[in-house]
Coordinates of C-alpha atoms and ligand atoms in Angstrom, one line a residue:
Chain A
M1 CA -7.5 115.8 123.1
I2 CA -4.2 114.1 121.9
V3 CA -1.0 116.1 121.4
L4 CA 2.1 114.7 119.8
G5 CA 5.4 116.3 120.8
I6 CA 8.7 116.2 118.8
E7 CA 12.1 117.1 120.4
T8 CA 15.4 117.2 118.5
S9 CA 17.4 120.0 120.0
C10 CA 20.4 118.0 120.9
D11 CA 21.2 114.2 120.6
E12 CA 17.9 112.7 121.6
T13 CA 15.2 112.1 119.0
G14 CA 12.2 112.3 121.3
V15 CA 8.5 111.8 120.4
G16 CA 5.9 111.9 123.1
V17 CA 2.1 111.6 123.1
V18 CA -0.1 113.1 125.9
R19 CA -3.8 113.4 126.4
A20 CA -5.2 116.6 127.7
E21 CA -8.3 116.0 129.8
P22 CA -11.2 118.6 129.8
G23 CA -10.4 119.5 133.5
G24 CA -6.9 120.6 132.6
A25 CA -5.0 117.5 133.6
V26 CA -2.4 116.2 131.1
T27 CA -1.6 112.5 131.1
L28 CA 1.4 110.8 129.5
L29 CA 0.6 108.1 126.9
A30 CA 4.0 107.5 125.2
N31 CA 7.5 108.8 125.5
E32 CA 9.8 107.3 122.9
V33 CA 13.5 108.4 122.8
A34 CA 16.1 107.4 120.3
S35 CA 19.5 108.6 121.5
S36 CA 22.7 109.0 119.4
V37 CA 24.8 109.4 122.6
D38 CA 26.9 106.3 121.8
E39 CA 27.9 107.8 118.5
H40 CA 29.2 110.9 120.3
A41 CA 31.1 109.0 123.1
R42 CA 34.4 108.7 121.3
F43 CA 34.4 112.5 120.5
G44 CA 33.8 113.3 124.2
G45 CA 30.9 115.6 123.4
V46 CA 27.9 115.9 121.1
V47 CA 28.9 116.4 117.5
P48 CA 26.1 118.4 115.8
E49 CA 26.4 116.8 112.4
V50 CA 26.4 113.3 113.9
A51 CA 23.3 114.2 115.9
S52 CA 21.5 115.7 112.9
R53 CA 22.1 112.6 110.8
A54 CA 20.8 110.4 113.6
H55 CA 17.7 112.5 113.9
L56 CA 16.9 112.1 110.2
Q57 CA 17.1 108.3 110.5
A58 CA 15.3 108.1 113.8
M59 CA 12.4 110.5 113.3
V60 CA 9.7 108.6 111.5
P61 CA 10.3 105.3 113.3
A62 CA 10.1 107.2 116.7
V63 CA 6.8 108.7 115.7
H64 CA 5.5 105.2 114.8
R65 CA 6.6 103.7 118.1
A66 CA 5.1 106.6 120.1
L67 CA 1.7 106.3 118.4
A68 CA 1.7 102.5 118.8
T69 CA 2.7 102.8 122.5
A70 CA 0.0 105.4 123.0
G71 CA -2.6 103.2 121.3
V72 CA -3.6 105.9 118.9
T73 CA -3.3 106.6 115.2
G74 CA -2.3 109.7 113.4
R75 CA -6.0 110.5 112.8
D76 CA -6.5 110.8 116.6
V77 CA -3.8 113.5 117.0
D78 CA -5.4 116.9 117.6
A79 CA -2.2 119.0 117.7
V80 CA 1.6 118.8 117.1
A81 CA 4.1 120.5 119.3
V82 CA 7.8 120.8 118.4
T83 CA 10.9 122.2 120.1
A84 CA 11.7 125.4 118.0
G85 CA 14.7 126.3 120.2
P86 CA 17.1 126.8 121.9
G87 CA 19.4 124.0 120.7
L88 CA 21.7 122.9 117.8
T89 CA 20.4 124.5 114.6
G90 CA 20.8 121.5 112.3
A91 CA 19.3 119.2 114.9
L92 CA 16.3 121.5 115.6
L93 CA 15.6 121.8 111.8
V94 CA 14.9 118.1 111.5
G95 CA 12.3 118.1 114.2
V96 CA 10.7 121.4 113.0
A97 CA 10.4 120.2 109.4
A98 CA 9.0 116.8 110.5
A99 CA 6.5 118.5 112.8
K100 CA 5.3 120.8 110.1
A101 CA 4.8 117.9 107.7
Y102 CA 2.9 115.8 110.3
A103 CA 0.7 118.8 111.3
A104 CA -0.1 119.6 107.7
A105 CA -0.8 116.0 106.6
W106 CA -3.1 115.4 109.7
D107 CA -4.5 118.9 109.2
V108 CA -4.0 119.9 112.8
P109 CA -2.4 123.0 114.4
L110 CA 1.3 123.3 115.0
Y111 CA 2.9 124.7 118.1
G112 CA 6.6 125.6 118.1
V113 CA 7.7 125.7 121.8
N114 CA 10.7 126.6 123.9
H115 CA 12.8 123.7 125.0
L116 CA 13.5 125.1 128.5
A117 CA 9.8 125.8 129.2
A118 CA 9.1 122.2 128.1
H119 CA 11.5 121.0 130.8
V120 CA 9.3 122.7 133.3
A121 CA 6.0 121.6 131.8
V122 CA 7.0 117.9 131.9
D123 CA 6.6 117.8 135.6
T124 CA 2.8 118.1 135.3
L125 CA 2.8 114.7 133.7
Q126 CA 4.0 113.2 137.0
H127 CA 2.9 115.6 139.7
G128 CA -0.2 117.3 138.3
P129 CA -1.0 121.0 138.0
L130 CA 2.0 123.2 138.6
P131 CA 1.8 126.2 141.0
P132 CA 3.9 129.3 140.3
C133 CA 7.4 128.1 140.8
L134 CA 11.1 128.7 140.6
A135 CA 12.7 126.3 138.2
L136 CA 16.4 125.2 138.1
L137 CA 17.1 123.6 134.7
V138 CA 20.5 121.9 134.4
S139 CA 21.9 119.8 131.6
G140 CA 24.7 119.4 129.2
G141 CA 23.3 122.4 127.2
H142 CA 21.8 124.6 129.8
S143 CA 22.0 125.9 133.4
S144 CA 19.2 128.3 134.1
L145 CA 17.2 129.7 137.0
L146 CA 13.7 130.7 136.0
D147 CA 10.8 132.4 137.6
V148 CA 7.7 130.6 136.2
P149 CA 4.4 132.2 137.3
D150 CA 2.4 130.1 134.8
I151 CA 3.5 127.3 132.6
A152 CA 1.7 128.6 129.5
G153 CA 2.7 132.2 130.1
P154 CA 5.9 134.3 130.0
V155 CA 8.9 133.1 132.0
T156 CA 11.4 135.4 133.7
P157 CA 15.1 134.4 133.6
L158 CA 16.9 135.1 136.8
G159 CA 20.2 133.7 136.0
A160 CA 22.2 131.3 133.8
T161 CA 25.7 130.0 133.3
I162 CA 28.2 132.5 132.1
D163 CA 30.5 129.8 130.7
D164 CA 30.1 125.9 130.8
A165 CA 26.7 124.3 131.4
A166 CA 26.6 122.1 134.5
G167 CA 26.4 118.9 132.4
E168 CA 29.4 120.1 130.3
A169 CA 31.4 120.4 133.5
F170 CA 30.5 116.8 134.4
D171 CA 31.6 115.6 131.0
K172 CA 34.9 117.4 131.1
V173 CA 35.7 116.3 134.7
A174 CA 34.7 112.8 133.8
R175 CA 37.3 112.9 131.0
L176 CA 40.0 114.1 133.4
L177 CA 39.2 111.2 135.7
G178 CA 39.2 108.6 132.9
L179 CA 35.4 108.1 133.0
P180 CA 33.3 107.7 129.9
F181 CA 30.9 110.2 128.2
P182 CA 28.4 111.3 129.2
G183 CA 30.1 112.1 132.5
G184 CA 27.1 112.8 134.7
P185 CA 25.9 109.3 135.5
H186 CA 29.5 108.0 135.8
I187 CA 30.5 110.7 138.3
D188 CA 27.3 110.2 140.2
R189 CA 28.1 106.5 140.5
V190 CA 31.8 106.7 141.5
A191 CA 31.1 109.6 143.9
R192 CA 29.0 107.4 146.1
D193 CA 32.1 105.8 147.4
G194 CA 34.0 109.0 147.7
D195 CA 34.7 111.7 150.4
R196 CA 32.8 114.8 149.4
A197 CA 35.1 116.9 151.7
A198 CA 38.3 115.4 150.4
V199 CA 39.2 118.4 148.2
A200 CA 37.9 121.9 148.8
F201 CA 37.1 122.9 145.2
P202 CA 36.0 126.5 144.5
R203 CA 32.3 127.5 144.4
G204 CA 32.0 129.8 141.3
L205 CA 30.3 133.1 141.5
T206 CA 29.4 132.9 145.2
G207 CA 31.2 136.0 146.4
P208 CA 29.2 139.0 147.8
R209 CA 29.7 141.0 144.6
D210 CA 28.9 138.2 142.2
A211 CA 25.7 138.0 140.3
P212 CA 23.5 136.1 142.8
F213 CA 21.8 133.8 140.3
D214 CA 24.3 133.3 137.6
F215 CA 26.5 130.2 137.5
S216 CA 30.1 129.6 136.4
F217 CA 31.7 126.1 136.2
S218 CA 34.7 126.8 134.1
G219 CA 36.9 127.8 137.1
L220 CA 35.9 124.6 139.0
K221 CA 36.8 122.5 136.0
T222 CA 40.2 124.1 135.8
A223 CA 40.7 123.5 139.6
V224 CA 39.9 119.8 139.1
A225 CA 42.4 119.7 136.2
R226 CA 45.1 121.3 138.4
H227 CA 44.4 118.9 141.2
V228 CA 44.6 115.9 138.9
E229 CA 47.9 117.1 137.4
A230 CA 49.4 117.8 140.8
L231 CA 48.5 114.2 141.8
E232 CA 50.0 112.9 138.6
R233 CA 53.2 114.9 139.2
A234 CA 53.5 113.5 142.7
G235 CA 53.0 110.0 141.3
T236 CA 50.0 109.4 143.7
T237 CA 47.3 107.0 142.7
M238 CA 44.3 109.0 141.7
P239 CA 41.6 108.9 144.3
V240 CA 38.9 109.0 141.6
A241 CA 36.0 108.6 143.9
D242 CA 37.1 111.4 146.3
V243 CA 37.8 113.8 143.4
A244 CA 34.5 113.0 141.8
A245 CA 32.6 113.4 145.0
S246 CA 34.3 116.7 145.9
F247 CA 33.7 118.0 142.4
Q248 CA 30.1 117.0 142.4
E249 CA 29.6 118.5 145.9
A250 CA 30.9 121.8 144.6
V251 CA 28.5 121.9 141.7
V252 CA 25.5 120.7 143.7
D253 CA 26.3 123.1 146.5
V254 CA 26.2 126.1 144.3
L255 CA 23.1 125.0 142.3
T256 CA 21.0 124.3 145.3
A257 CA 22.1 127.3 147.3
K258 CA 21.3 129.7 144.5
A259 CA 18.0 128.0 143.7
V260 CA 16.7 128.0 147.2
R261 CA 17.9 131.6 147.7
A262 CA 16.1 132.7 144.5
A263 CA 12.9 130.9 145.7
R264 CA 12.9 132.7 149.0
E265 CA 13.8 136.1 147.5
R266 CA 11.0 135.7 144.9
G267 CA 8.5 134.5 147.5
M268 CA 8.1 131.1 145.7
D269 CA 7.1 128.1 147.8
T270 CA 7.9 125.6 145.0
L271 CA 11.2 124.7 143.4
L272 CA 11.3 122.5 140.4
L273 CA 14.4 120.7 139.1
G274 CA 14.7 119.7 135.4
G275 CA 17.2 118.8 132.7
G276 CA 19.5 115.8 132.5
V277 CA 21.6 116.8 135.5
A278 CA 18.4 116.8 137.7
A279 CA 18.8 113.0 137.5
N280 CA 21.9 113.4 139.7
S281 CA 21.3 111.7 143.0
R282 CA 23.4 114.1 145.1
L283 CA 21.6 117.1 143.5
R284 CA 18.2 115.6 144.4
E285 CA 19.4 114.8 147.9
M286 CA 20.8 118.2 148.7
A287 CA 17.9 120.0 147.1
Q288 CA 15.6 118.1 149.3
E289 CA 17.5 118.9 152.4
R290 CA 17.8 122.6 151.6
C291 CA 14.2 122.9 150.5
A292 CA 12.9 121.3 153.6
A293 CA 15.0 123.6 155.7
A294 CA 13.7 126.7 153.8
G295 CA 10.1 125.5 153.8
V296 CA 10.1 125.2 150.0
R297 CA 8.3 122.3 148.3
L298 CA 10.6 120.4 145.8
R299 CA 9.3 118.9 142.6
V300 CA 11.6 116.7 140.5
P301 CA 10.3 114.6 137.6
R302 CA 11.6 111.0 137.4
P303 CA 14.9 110.7 135.4
G304 CA 13.3 109.6 132.2
L305 CA 11.3 112.9 132.1
C306 CA 14.3 115.1 133.2
T307 CA 16.4 114.2 130.2
D308 CA 15.4 115.6 126.8
N309 CA 12.3 113.9 125.5
G310 CA 9.2 114.5 123.4
A311 CA 6.7 114.1 126.2
M312 CA 7.8 117.4 127.7
V313 CA 7.2 119.1 124.4
A314 CA 3.8 117.5 124.1
A315 CA 3.0 118.5 127.7
L316 CA 3.8 122.1 127.1
G317 CA 1.9 122.0 123.8
A318 CA -1.2 120.7 125.7
H319 CA -1.0 123.4 128.3
L320 CA -0.7 126.1 125.5
V321 CA -3.7 124.7 123.7
A322 CA -5.7 124.7 126.9
A323 CA -4.7 128.3 127.5
G324 CA -6.0 129.2 124.1
A325 CA -2.7 130.1 122.6
A326 CA -2.6 130.8 118.8
P327 CA -0.8 128.1 116.8
S328 CA 2.5 128.8 115.1
S329 CA 2.8 129.8 111.5
P330 CA 3.7 127.2 108.8
E331 CA 6.8 129.4 108.3
L332 CA 7.9 128.6 111.9
P333 CA 11.7 128.9 112.0
A334 CA 14.1 127.0 114.3
D335 CA 16.0 129.4 116.6
S336 CA 19.2 128.0 118.1
S337 CA 19.3 130.9 120.7
L338 CA 15.6 131.3 121.3
P339 CA 15.2 133.3 124.5
I340 CA 13.3 131.7 127.4
T341 CA 11.0 134.7 127.4
E342 CA 9.4 133.2 124.3
V343 CA 7.6 130.1 125.4
L344 CA 5.7 129.8 122.1
V345 CA 7.1 130.9 118.7
Chain B
M1 CA -1.1 109.2 89.6
L2 CA -0.6 112.4 91.6
V3 CA 2.9 112.9 92.9
L4 CA 4.2 115.5 95.4
A5 CA 7.8 116.2 94.5
L6 CA 10.3 118.1 96.8
D7 CA 14.0 119.0 96.6
T8 CA 16.2 121.0 99.0
A9 CA 19.6 119.8 97.8
T10 CA 20.4 123.3 96.4
P11 CA 19.6 126.9 97.4
A12 CA 16.3 126.4 95.6
V13 CA 13.5 125.2 97.9
T14 CA 11.3 123.3 95.4
A15 CA 7.9 121.8 95.7
G16 CA 5.4 120.8 93.1
V17 CA 2.5 118.6 92.2
V18 CA 3.1 116.3 89.2
E19 CA 0.7 114.0 87.4
L20 CA 2.5 110.9 86.2
T21 CA 0.5 110.1 83.0
D22 CA 1.0 107.2 80.6
A23 CA 2.9 109.7 78.4
G24 CA 5.2 110.8 81.3
P25 CA 5.3 113.4 84.1
V26 CA 3.1 116.5 83.7
E27 CA 3.7 119.4 86.1
R28 CA 0.4 120.7 87.7
S29 CA 2.1 123.3 89.9
V30 CA 5.5 124.4 91.0
R31 CA 6.8 126.5 93.9
V32 CA 10.4 127.5 94.0
T33 CA 11.9 129.9 96.5
L34 CA 15.6 130.7 96.5
D35 CA 17.1 130.9 100.0
A36 CA 19.8 128.6 101.1
R37 CA 19.2 129.5 104.8
K38 CA 15.5 129.1 105.0
H39 CA 14.7 125.6 103.7
A40 CA 12.8 124.6 106.8
E41 CA 10.8 127.8 106.9
L42 CA 9.8 127.8 103.2
L43 CA 9.3 124.2 102.3
M44 CA 6.0 123.3 103.9
P45 CA 4.4 126.7 102.9
G46 CA 5.6 125.9 99.4
V47 CA 4.1 122.4 99.5
L48 CA 0.8 123.8 100.6
A49 CA 0.8 126.6 98.0
A50 CA 1.7 124.1 95.3
C51 CA -1.2 121.8 96.3
A52 CA -3.6 124.8 96.4
E53 CA -2.5 125.9 92.9
A54 CA -3.0 122.4 91.6
G55 CA -6.4 122.2 93.3
V56 CA -5.5 119.1 95.3
A57 CA -5.4 118.4 99.0
L58 CA -2.4 116.7 100.6
R59 CA -4.5 113.6 101.2
D60 CA -5.1 113.3 97.4
V61 CA -1.4 112.7 96.8
D62 CA -0.6 109.1 95.8
A63 CA 3.2 109.2 96.3
V64 CA 6.0 111.5 97.4
V65 CA 9.3 111.9 95.6
T66 CA 12.2 113.7 97.2
G67 CA 15.8 114.6 96.1
T68 CA 18.3 112.8 98.3
G69 CA 21.2 115.1 97.4
P70 CA 24.0 115.3 97.3
G71 CA 23.6 118.8 98.8
P72 CA 24.6 120.9 101.8
F73 CA 23.5 118.7 104.7
T74 CA 21.2 120.9 106.8
G75 CA 19.0 122.0 103.9
L76 CA 19.0 118.5 102.4
R77 CA 17.7 116.9 105.6
V78 CA 14.8 119.4 105.6
G79 CA 13.4 118.1 102.4
M80 CA 14.1 114.4 103.2
V81 CA 12.5 114.5 106.7
T82 CA 9.5 116.5 105.3
A83 CA 9.0 113.8 102.6
A84 CA 9.4 111.0 105.0
A85 CA 6.9 112.5 107.5
L86 CA 4.4 113.3 104.8
G87 CA 4.6 109.8 103.4
D88 CA 4.2 108.3 106.8
A89 CA 1.3 110.6 107.8
L90 CA -0.5 110.2 104.5
D91 CA 0.4 106.5 104.2
V92 CA 1.8 106.8 100.7
P93 CA 5.2 105.6 99.4
V94 CA 8.2 108.0 99.4
H95 CA 10.8 107.6 96.7
G96 CA 14.2 109.1 97.0
V97 CA 16.1 110.1 93.9
C98 CA 19.6 111.6 93.3
S99 CA 19.0 115.3 92.9
L100 CA 21.7 115.5 90.2
D101 CA 19.7 112.9 88.2
A102 CA 16.7 115.1 88.3
I103 CA 18.7 118.1 86.9
A104 CA 20.0 115.8 84.2
A105 CA 16.5 114.7 83.3
D106 CA 15.5 118.3 82.9
A107 CA 18.6 119.3 81.0
L108 CA 18.3 116.5 78.5
A109 CA 14.6 116.8 78.0
A110 CA 14.8 120.5 77.3
A111 CA 16.8 120.2 74.1
A112 CA 18.0 117.8 71.4
A113 CA 20.0 114.8 72.5
L114 CA 23.7 115.6 73.2
P115 CA 26.4 114.3 71.0
G116 CA 28.4 113.4 74.1
R117 CA 28.0 113.4 77.8
L118 CA 26.4 115.8 80.2
L119 CA 28.0 116.9 83.5
V120 CA 25.7 118.0 86.3
V121 CA 27.5 120.2 88.8
T122 CA 26.2 121.8 91.9
D123 CA 27.7 123.8 94.8
A124 CA 29.1 121.7 97.6
R125 CA 30.5 124.7 99.5
R126 CA 34.0 124.7 100.9
R127 CA 35.3 125.4 97.4
E128 CA 34.1 122.1 96.1
V129 CA 31.3 120.9 93.8
Y130 CA 29.1 117.8 93.6
W131 CA 29.0 116.3 90.2
A132 CA 27.7 113.3 88.2
L133 CA 28.1 112.3 84.5
Y134 CA 25.2 111.3 82.2
D135 CA 24.8 109.7 78.8
G136 CA 23.6 112.3 76.3
A137 CA 20.3 110.6 75.5
L138 CA 17.4 109.9 77.8
R139 CA 16.7 106.3 78.8
D140 CA 12.9 106.1 78.3
G141 CA 9.6 107.9 77.6
D142 CA 9.4 109.1 81.1
G143 CA 12.6 111.1 80.7
A144 CA 14.9 109.2 83.0
P145 CA 18.6 110.0 82.5
R146 CA 21.4 107.4 82.4
R147 CA 24.1 108.2 85.1
V148 CA 27.5 106.8 84.1
D149 CA 29.6 108.2 86.9
G150 CA 29.1 109.9 90.3
P151 CA 27.9 111.4 92.3
H152 CA 31.2 112.7 93.7
V153 CA 32.5 115.8 95.5
E154 CA 35.6 117.4 94.2
A155 CA 37.4 120.7 93.6
P156 CA 36.0 122.4 90.5
V157 CA 39.4 122.9 88.9
T158 CA 40.1 119.2 89.2
L159 CA 36.8 118.4 87.6
A160 CA 37.3 121.0 84.8
A161 CA 40.7 119.5 83.9
R162 CA 39.1 116.1 83.5
A163 CA 35.8 117.2 81.8
A164 CA 37.1 116.4 78.2
A165 CA 38.5 113.0 79.2
L166 CA 35.1 112.2 80.7
G167 CA 33.5 112.8 77.3
A168 CA 31.4 115.7 78.6
V169 CA 30.2 118.3 76.0
A170 CA 27.8 120.3 78.2
A171 CA 27.1 121.0 81.8
A172 CA 24.0 121.8 83.8
G173 CA 23.4 122.7 87.5
A174 CA 24.1 125.8 89.5
S175 CA 27.9 125.4 89.3
A176 CA 28.0 124.4 85.6
A177 CA 30.1 127.4 84.8
A178 CA 32.9 126.0 86.9
V179 CA 33.8 123.4 84.2
G180 CA 34.0 125.7 81.2
L181 CA 31.6 123.8 78.9
P182 CA 28.4 125.0 77.1
E183 CA 25.8 125.4 79.8
R184 CA 22.3 124.0 79.9
E185 CA 19.4 124.7 82.2
P186 CA 18.3 124.1 84.9
A187 CA 20.3 125.2 88.0
S188 CA 18.2 123.0 90.4
P189 CA 15.8 120.0 90.0
S190 CA 12.3 120.6 88.9
P191 CA 9.3 118.6 90.2
A192 CA 8.9 117.0 86.7
G193 CA 12.6 116.0 86.6
L194 CA 12.3 114.4 90.1
V195 CA 9.3 112.4 89.0
A196 CA 10.9 111.4 85.7
V197 CA 13.8 109.8 87.6
A198 CA 11.4 108.0 89.9
A199 CA 8.8 107.0 87.2
V200 CA 9.8 103.4 86.9
A201 CA 9.6 102.9 90.7
L202 CA 6.4 104.9 90.9
R203 CA 4.7 102.7 88.3
S204 CA 5.8 99.5 89.9
A205 CA 3.9 98.2 92.9
E206 CA 7.0 97.7 94.9
R207 CA 7.4 99.6 98.2
P208 CA 10.5 101.8 98.0
G209 CA 13.3 101.2 100.4
P210 CA 14.3 103.6 103.2
L211 CA 15.5 107.1 102.2
E212 CA 19.3 107.4 102.1
P213 CA 20.8 110.8 102.0
L214 CA 23.8 111.2 99.7
Y215 CA 26.1 113.1 102.1
L216 CA 29.4 112.1 100.3
R217 CA 31.3 113.6 103.2
R218 CA 31.9 112.4 106.7
P219 CA 30.8 114.6 109.6
D220 CA 33.4 117.1 110.8
A221 CA 34.5 115.7 114.1
V222 CA 37.9 115.0 115.7
E223 CA 38.5 112.6 118.5
P224 CA 40.1 114.4 121.4
G225 CA 43.8 114.1 121.6
A226 CA 46.0 114.2 124.7
R227 CA 44.8 116.4 127.5
K228 CA 46.0 120.0 127.5
R229 CA 47.8 120.9 130.7
V230 CA 46.4 123.7 132.8
S231 CA 49.2 124.0 135.4
A232 CA 52.1 126.2 134.6
G233 CA 55.5 124.5 134.0
Ligands
ZN401 ZN1 17.3 120.0 127.7

């Protein structure tokens, strides 16, 4: 069975194609992504209207490329899955409308799925069936800790950011350090030559009375800004690599500590990382160390599957079909704040 | 020729099946739902209902015509991406037409030729309107209007002050009342009006070009200025 997945929740127009085997395995056939990230760079963040315009232009060509890469035609597609939320409303609507049209024209069922659950499901394309797991999803739009007993079933949110998403903090700090947007890859790169212990930046929400599984990166961002301003006032050359490495260390320390603690408290022996920030090399490294120490298995999809893409949506769709889930209504809405407890709309 | 026509450039979510006969467009079915916030939810159900009422399957459709605005962006894109995806999946051509042209086609077909020009005016939100100006007579037997100015986006008072100078003697479209001229129906494009505008292209064997939305406004976005200081003093 062939499932086509469409993702337009932020600035990537993603179209993926997967094949669901009778035994339950799901294999990746195509993963086409058209990104409008360059158009947002000069604004220092994703501009919703710019992203929506780009989705409209990119949608049909992306479907074409995905089908061609997968070596199938529209007639071979057995189901269409689409991100119904959470995300930017105008961006989501382009994908939802396109998915409805393709599903109706091909006369196949439509599945409106949750973007966050899709970030979890994508790992099955690389590492096979997923046992019950704890998932840490970190990107420019989300920072969530989820208890996932079953990929096609309800998900329990354990915690989330109370202010900035982790990826947003990377973008803002990159700007402070004169690095381009998006900040994540640039900070990762320059931090490799820096001293992680150069500056002791605060670890947000890690006090004994703080919510154990929530995150806060706003205070950290302000601390970096103060540090940079103090250096400027003193006329010191900015040690960009040291500040980047120390900032990154603070983010990664909190993320991995909370994730591993959650896994142990929930009795989960698998931790899954997902979202664009999961491509960060220091996050992968520290998660690996801490999981090994705690006896937790770590699963991290390769970077191309961590960032937003259509294959993750197709993968979740395939698992939902396999689980016998009922398709979505043709009146499926886009929901910018879709709760993670709703895996299928 | 069976044509599926869509438009989401106004609060009306419009879908219909139109037969383009030798004598011009003939509507076989129309579904219109008024809800400016639910274009994406309502459009495909409307398309399927229109097909069912006309007794045709989507795969029987020979071409798709869609309004390309101008209109509020989020809703406009729903109709355009739906049309593009349907055309792609069904392997039929998709023709984009200015939504104001389709309103003009309807307004001029419904009554005797105008002794002057017709303004078509729709809501652009933010206290502005979209408008275009048309010759009072239709161009051909298919009912295509002749646009002589626009489309533009402007404050309604500015447009009203210039309406006489533009030679306008009547206005159509949902914001027609803003210019103080005798009003004509309709408020939003009909499937027949959309097909009338696209008729020449539909009848030709040429493959239509890519769909281009008529946004008329740049995205709201400002480049970040100087950094705000967070330290005191
Ligand atoms: Zn994401």
